[in-house]
Short mmCIF file of C-alpha atoms in Angstrom, two decimals:
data_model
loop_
_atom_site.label_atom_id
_atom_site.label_comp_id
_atom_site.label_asym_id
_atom_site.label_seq_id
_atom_site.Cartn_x
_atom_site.Cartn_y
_atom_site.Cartn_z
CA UNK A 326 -16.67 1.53 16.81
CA UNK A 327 -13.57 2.98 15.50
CA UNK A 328 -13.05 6.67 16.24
CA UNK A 329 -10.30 8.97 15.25
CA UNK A 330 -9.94 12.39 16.84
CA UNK A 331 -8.76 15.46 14.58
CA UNK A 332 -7.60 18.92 16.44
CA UNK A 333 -7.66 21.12 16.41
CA UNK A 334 -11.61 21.71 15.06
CA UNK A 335 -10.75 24.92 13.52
CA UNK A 336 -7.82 26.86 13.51
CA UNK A 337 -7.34 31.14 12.24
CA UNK A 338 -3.54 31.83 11.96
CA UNK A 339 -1.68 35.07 10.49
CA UNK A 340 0.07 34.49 6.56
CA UNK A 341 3.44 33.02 7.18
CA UNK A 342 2.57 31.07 10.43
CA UNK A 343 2.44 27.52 10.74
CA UNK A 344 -0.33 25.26 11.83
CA UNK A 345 -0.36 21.81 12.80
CA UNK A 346 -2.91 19.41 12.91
CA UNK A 347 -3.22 15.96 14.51
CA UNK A 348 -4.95 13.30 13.76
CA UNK A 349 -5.00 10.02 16.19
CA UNK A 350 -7.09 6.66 15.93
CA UNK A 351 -8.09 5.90 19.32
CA UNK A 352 -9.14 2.53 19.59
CA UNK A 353 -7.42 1.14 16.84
CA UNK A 354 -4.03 1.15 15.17
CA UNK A 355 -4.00 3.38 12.28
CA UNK A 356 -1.23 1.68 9.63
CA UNK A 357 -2.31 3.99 6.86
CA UNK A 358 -3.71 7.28 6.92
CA UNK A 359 -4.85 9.53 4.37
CA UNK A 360 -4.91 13.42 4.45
CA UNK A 361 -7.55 15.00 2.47
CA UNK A 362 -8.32 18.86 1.75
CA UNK A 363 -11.89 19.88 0.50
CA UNK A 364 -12.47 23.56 -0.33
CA UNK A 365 -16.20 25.02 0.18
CA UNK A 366 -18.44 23.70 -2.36
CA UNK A 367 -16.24 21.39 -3.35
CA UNK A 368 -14.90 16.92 -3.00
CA UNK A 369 -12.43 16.17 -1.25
CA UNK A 370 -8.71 15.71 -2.87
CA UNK A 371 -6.72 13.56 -1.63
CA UNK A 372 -3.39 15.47 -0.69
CA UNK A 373 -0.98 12.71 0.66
CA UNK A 374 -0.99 8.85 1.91
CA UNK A 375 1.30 7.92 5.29
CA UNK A 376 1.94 4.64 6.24
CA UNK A 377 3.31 4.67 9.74
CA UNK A 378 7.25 4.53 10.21
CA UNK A 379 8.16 5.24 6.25
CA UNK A 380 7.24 9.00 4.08
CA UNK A 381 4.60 10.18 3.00
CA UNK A 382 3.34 9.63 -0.85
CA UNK A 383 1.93 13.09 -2.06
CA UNK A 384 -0.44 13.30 -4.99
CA UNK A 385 0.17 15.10 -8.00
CA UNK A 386 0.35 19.05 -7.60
CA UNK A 387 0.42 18.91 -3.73
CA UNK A 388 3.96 20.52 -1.84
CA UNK A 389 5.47 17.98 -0.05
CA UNK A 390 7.63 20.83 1.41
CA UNK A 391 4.61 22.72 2.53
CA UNK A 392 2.53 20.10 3.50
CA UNK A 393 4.46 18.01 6.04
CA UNK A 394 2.94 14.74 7.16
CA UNK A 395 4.42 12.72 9.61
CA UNK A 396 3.25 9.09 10.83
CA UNK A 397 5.49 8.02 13.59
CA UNK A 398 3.16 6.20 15.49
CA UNK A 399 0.06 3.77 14.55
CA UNK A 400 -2.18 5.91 16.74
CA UNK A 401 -0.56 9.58 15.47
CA UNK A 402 -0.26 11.05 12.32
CA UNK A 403 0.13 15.10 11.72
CA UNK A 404 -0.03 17.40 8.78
CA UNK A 405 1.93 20.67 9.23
CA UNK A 406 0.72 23.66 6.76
CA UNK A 407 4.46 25.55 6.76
CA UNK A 408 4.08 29.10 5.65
CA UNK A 409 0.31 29.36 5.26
CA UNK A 410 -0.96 31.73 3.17
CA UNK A 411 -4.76 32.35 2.33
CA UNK A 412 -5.14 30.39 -0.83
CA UNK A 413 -4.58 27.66 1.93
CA UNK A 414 -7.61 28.23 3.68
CA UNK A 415 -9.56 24.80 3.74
CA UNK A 416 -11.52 22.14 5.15
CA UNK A 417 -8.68 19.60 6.24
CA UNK A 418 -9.79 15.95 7.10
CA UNK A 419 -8.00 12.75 7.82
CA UNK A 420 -9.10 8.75 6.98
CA UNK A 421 -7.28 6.29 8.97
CA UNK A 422 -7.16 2.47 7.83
CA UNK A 423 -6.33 -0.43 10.57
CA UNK A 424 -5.38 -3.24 8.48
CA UNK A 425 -6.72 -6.44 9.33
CA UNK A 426 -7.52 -5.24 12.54
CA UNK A 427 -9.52 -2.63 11.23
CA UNK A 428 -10.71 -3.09 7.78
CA UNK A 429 -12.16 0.40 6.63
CA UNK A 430 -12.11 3.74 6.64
CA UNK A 431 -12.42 6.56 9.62
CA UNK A 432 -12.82 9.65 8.89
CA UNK A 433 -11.41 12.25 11.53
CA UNK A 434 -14.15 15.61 12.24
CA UNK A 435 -11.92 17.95 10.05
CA UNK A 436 -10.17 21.12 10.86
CA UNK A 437 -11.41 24.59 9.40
CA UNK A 438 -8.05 26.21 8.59
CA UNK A 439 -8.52 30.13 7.70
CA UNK A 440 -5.61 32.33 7.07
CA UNK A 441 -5.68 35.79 7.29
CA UNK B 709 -4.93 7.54 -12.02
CA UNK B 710 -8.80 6.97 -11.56
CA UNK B 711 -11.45 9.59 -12.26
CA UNK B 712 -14.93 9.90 -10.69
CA UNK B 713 -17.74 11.52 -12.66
CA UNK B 714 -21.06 12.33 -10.67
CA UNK B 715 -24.14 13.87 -11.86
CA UNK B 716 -26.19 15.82 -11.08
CA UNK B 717 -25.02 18.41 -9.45
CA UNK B 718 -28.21 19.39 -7.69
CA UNK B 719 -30.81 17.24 -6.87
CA UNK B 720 -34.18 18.89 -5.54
CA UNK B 721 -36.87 16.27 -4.69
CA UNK B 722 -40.20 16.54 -2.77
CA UNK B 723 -40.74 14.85 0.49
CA UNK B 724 -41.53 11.27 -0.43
CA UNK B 725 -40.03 10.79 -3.97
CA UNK B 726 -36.93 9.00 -4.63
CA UNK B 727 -33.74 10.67 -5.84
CA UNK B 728 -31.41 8.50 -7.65
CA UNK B 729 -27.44 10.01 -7.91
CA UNK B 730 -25.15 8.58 -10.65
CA UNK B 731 -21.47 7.93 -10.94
CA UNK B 732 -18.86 6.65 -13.74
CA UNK B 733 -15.05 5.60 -12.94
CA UNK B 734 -12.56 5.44 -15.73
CA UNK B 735 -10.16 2.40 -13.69
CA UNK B 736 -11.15 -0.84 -14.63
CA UNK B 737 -9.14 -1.88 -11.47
CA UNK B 738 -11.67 0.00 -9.21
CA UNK B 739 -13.98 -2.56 -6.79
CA UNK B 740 -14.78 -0.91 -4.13
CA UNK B 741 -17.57 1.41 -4.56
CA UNK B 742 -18.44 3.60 -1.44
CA UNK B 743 -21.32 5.98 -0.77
CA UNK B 744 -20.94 9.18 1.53
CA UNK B 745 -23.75 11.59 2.95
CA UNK B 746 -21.78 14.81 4.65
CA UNK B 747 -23.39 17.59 6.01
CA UNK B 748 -21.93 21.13 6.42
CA UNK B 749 -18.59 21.26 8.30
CA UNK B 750 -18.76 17.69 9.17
CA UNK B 751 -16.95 14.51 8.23
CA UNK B 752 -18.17 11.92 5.37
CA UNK B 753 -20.27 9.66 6.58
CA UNK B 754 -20.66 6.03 4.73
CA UNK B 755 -24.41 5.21 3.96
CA UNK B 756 -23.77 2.26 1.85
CA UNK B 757 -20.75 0.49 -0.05
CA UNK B 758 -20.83 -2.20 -2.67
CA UNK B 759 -17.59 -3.96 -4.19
CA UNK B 760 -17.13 -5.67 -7.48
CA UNK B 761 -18.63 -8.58 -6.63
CA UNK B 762 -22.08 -7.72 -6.40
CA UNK B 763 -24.54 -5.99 -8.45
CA UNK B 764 -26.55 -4.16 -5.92
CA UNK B 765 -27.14 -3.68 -2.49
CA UNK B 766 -29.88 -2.06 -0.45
CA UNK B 767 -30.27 -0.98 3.31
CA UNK B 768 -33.59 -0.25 4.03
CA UNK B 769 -34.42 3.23 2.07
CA UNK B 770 -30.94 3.51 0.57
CA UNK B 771 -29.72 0.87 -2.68
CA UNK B 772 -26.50 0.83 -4.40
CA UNK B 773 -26.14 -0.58 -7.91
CA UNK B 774 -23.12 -1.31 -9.85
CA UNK B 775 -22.57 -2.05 -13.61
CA UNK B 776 -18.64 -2.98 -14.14
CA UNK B 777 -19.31 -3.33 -17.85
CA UNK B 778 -20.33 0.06 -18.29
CA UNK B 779 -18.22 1.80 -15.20
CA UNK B 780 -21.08 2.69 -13.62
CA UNK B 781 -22.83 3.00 -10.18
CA UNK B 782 -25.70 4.70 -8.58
CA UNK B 783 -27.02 5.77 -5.49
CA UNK B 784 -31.01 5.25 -5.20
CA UNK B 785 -33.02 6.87 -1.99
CA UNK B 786 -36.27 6.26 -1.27
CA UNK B 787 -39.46 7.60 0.23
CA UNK B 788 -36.98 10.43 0.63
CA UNK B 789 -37.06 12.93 4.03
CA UNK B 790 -36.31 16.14 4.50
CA UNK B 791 -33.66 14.78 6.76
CA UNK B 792 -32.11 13.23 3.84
CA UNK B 793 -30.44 17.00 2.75
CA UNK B 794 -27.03 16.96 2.35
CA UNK B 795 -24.17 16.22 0.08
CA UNK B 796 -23.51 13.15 -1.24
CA UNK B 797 -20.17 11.86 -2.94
CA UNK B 798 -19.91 8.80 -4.49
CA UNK B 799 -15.48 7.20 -4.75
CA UNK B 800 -13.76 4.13 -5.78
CA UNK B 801 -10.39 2.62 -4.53
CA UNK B 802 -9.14 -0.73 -5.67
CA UNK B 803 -8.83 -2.35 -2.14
CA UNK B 804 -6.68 -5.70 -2.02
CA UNK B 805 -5.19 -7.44 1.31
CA UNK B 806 -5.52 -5.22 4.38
CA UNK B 807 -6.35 -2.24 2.39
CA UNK B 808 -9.58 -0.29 0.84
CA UNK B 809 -6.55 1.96 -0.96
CA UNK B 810 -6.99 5.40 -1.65
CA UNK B 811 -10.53 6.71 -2.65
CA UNK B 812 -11.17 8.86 -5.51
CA UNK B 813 -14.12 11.32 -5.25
CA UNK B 814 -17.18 12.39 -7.30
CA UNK B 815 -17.91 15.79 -7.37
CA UNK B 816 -20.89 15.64 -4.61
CA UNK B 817 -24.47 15.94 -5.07
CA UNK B 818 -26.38 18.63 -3.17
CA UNK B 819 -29.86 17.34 -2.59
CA UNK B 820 -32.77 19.08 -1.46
CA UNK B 821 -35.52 17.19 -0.15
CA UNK B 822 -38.58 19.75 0.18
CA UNK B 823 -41.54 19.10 3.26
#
């Protein structure tokens, strides 16, 4: 079945600093994927949508500036926290779609991000 | 934009009994109707889906139904097992073409199924 792998699994980095996290479909071509943060106890929000090769469409509320997403391949998309500070700490997760090829959603394993 | 309701909450059931979960969308545009179980630090996983088209749905212990008048769905487990604890969100996206779209989120449902 479809697969996507996230990484890094979890991530600790100092205020400031900035992580990156990748996301890539690996037996599929990912044409849209979807970056979602869920704090403890909580759903997940949708932060941003990618299609490959064109920007990102943030949600209302989310820093486009802060949160950079970048889709320049169909098997590679990445979500950059820039300047992380601990109100950022979170569960991150990605959800790649295939088009026709690949008509659903894949959830990547998430990446614990704590900032201290 | 669309707007998932869930209820309850919590949801503590004994070993055996059913637990049904509930869910209301404000989009009328909304027909695709997924079901996720996740455990604790791991991804969503999809138990069951319905779209638009269909009333209800069932695989094995697990039924979805869906009432477009009203905006409503709901998640129905069976013969529940303690295996069955988890969270569970319910979402809608209006998928079209190649796409499922973006899903909007219930708030999750902690159940508890007691031995």
């Amino acid at each position: 079945g479809a697969v996507v792998s996230q990484h890094p699994s979890w991530v600790i980095c100092k205020s400031g600093t900035s992580v990156k996290i990748e996301c890539r479909s690996l037996d599929f071509q990912a044409t849209t994927m979807f970056w979602y943060r869920q704090f403890p106890k909580q759903s997940l929000m949708l932060m941003a949508t990618s299609n490959e090769g064109s920007k990102a469409t943030y949600e209302q509320g989310v820093e486009k500036d802060k949160f950079l997403i970048n889709h320049a391949s169909l098997t590679l998309s990445t979500l950059t926290v820039t300047s992380a500070h601990p109100e950022d700490s979170s569960f991150y997760i990605c959800s790649a779609e295939g088009g026709r090829a690949h008509y659903g959603y894949t959830f990547g394993s998430g990446t614990r991000l704590t900032v201290v | 934009g669309e707007n998932v309701e869930q209820h309850p909450s919590t949801l503590s059931v004994q070993e055996g009994d059913s637990a049904v979960i509930k869910c209301t969308y404000s989009d009328s545009a909304s027909n695709y109707f997924p079901w996720y179980k996740q455990e604790l630090g791991k991804r969503p996983q999809l138990i069951i889906d319905i779209r638009s088209n269909v009333g209800e749905k069932k695989d094995q212990r697990i039924a979805v139904t869906l009432n477009k008048t009203a905006k409503h769905f709901s998640l129905h487990i069976t013969e529940t097992q303690p295996e069955d604890s988890a969270v569970y969100f319910c979402a809608a996206s209006n998928a079209g073409g190649t796409s499922y779209g973006k899903l909007t989120f219930g708030q999750g449902t902690i159940l508890t199924v007691h031995p």
